[in-house]
PDB file of C-alpha atoms in Angstrom:
ATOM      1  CA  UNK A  35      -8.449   4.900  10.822  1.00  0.00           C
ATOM      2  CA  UNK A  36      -6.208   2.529  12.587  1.00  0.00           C
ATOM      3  CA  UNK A  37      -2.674   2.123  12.199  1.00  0.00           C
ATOM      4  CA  UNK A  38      -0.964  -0.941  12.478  1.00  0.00           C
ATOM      5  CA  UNK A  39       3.012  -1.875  12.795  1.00  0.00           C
ATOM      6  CA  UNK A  40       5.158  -4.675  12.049  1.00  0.00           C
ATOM      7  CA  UNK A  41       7.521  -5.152  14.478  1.00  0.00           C
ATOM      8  CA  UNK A  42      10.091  -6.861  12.371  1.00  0.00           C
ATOM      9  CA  UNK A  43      10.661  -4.180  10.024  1.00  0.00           C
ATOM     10  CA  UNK A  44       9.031  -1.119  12.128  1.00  0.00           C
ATOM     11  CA  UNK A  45       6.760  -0.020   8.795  1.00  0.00           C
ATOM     12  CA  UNK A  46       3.394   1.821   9.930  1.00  0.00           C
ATOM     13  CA  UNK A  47       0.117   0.899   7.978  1.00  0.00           C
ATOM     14  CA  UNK A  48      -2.883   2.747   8.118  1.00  0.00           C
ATOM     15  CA  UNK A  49      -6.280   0.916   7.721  1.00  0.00           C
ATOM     16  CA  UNK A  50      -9.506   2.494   7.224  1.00  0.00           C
ATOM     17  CA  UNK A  51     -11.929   1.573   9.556  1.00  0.00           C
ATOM     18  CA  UNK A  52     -15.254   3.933   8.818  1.00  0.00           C
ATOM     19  CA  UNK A  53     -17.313   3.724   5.493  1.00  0.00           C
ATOM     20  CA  UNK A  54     -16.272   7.359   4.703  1.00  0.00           C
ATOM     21  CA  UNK A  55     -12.439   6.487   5.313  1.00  0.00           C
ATOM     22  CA  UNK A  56     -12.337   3.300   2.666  1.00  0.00           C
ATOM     23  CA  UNK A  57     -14.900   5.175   0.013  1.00  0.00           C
ATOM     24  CA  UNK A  58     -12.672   7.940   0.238  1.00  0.00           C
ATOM     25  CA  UNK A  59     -10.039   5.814  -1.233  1.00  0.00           C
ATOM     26  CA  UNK A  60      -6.988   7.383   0.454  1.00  0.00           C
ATOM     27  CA  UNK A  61      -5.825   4.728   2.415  1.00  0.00           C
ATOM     28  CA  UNK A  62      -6.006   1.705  -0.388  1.00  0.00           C
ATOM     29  CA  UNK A  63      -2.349   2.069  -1.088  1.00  0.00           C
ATOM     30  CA  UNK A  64      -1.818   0.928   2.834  1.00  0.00           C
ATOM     31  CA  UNK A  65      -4.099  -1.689   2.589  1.00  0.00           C
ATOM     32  CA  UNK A  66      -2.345  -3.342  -1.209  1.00  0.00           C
ATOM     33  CA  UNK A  67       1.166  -2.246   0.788  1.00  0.00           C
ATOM     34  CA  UNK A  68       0.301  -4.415   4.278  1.00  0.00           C
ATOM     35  CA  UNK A  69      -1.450  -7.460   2.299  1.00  0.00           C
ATOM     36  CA  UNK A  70       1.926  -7.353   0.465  1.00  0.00           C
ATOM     37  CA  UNK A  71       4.430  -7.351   2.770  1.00  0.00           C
ATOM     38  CA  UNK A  72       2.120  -9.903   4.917  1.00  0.00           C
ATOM     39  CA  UNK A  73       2.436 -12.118   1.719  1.00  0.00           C
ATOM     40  CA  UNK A  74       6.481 -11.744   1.411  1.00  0.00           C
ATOM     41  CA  UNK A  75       6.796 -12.053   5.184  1.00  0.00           C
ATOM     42  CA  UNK A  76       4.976 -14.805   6.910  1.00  0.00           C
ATOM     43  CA  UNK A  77       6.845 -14.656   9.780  1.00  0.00           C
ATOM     44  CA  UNK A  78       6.218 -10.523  10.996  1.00  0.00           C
ATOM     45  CA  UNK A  79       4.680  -9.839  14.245  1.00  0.00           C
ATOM     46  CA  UNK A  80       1.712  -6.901  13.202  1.00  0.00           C
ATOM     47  CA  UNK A  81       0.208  -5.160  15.989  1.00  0.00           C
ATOM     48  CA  UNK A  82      -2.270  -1.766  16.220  1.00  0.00           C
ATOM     49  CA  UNK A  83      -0.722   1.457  17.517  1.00  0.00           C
ATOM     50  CA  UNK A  84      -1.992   2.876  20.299  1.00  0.00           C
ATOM     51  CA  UNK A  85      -2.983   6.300  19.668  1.00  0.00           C
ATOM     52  CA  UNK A  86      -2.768   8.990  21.727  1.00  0.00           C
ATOM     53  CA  UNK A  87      -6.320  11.194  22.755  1.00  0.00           C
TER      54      UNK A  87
END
């Protein structure tokens, strides 16, 4: 999983990046939520979270 932030409106999104993480299905409500507000907001700067090990 990566998570991704738009640093307009500081909302966290959390993309599935393994097979097992999208069949799962957990994390399709991020993925309809960020293609959404990508749609309404053209103009928002999205960039992937550094995570900590």
């Amino acid at each position: 999983m990566r998570k991704l932030r738009c640093l307009v409106h500081n909302y966290t999104f959390r993309i599935p990046i393994t097979d097992e993480e999208f069949i799962s299905g957990e994390l399709h409500e991020d993925i309809e939520r960020i293609q959404a507000h990508i749609e309404e907001n053209h103009n928002c700067k999205i960039k992937e979270v550094k995570q900590r090990e």
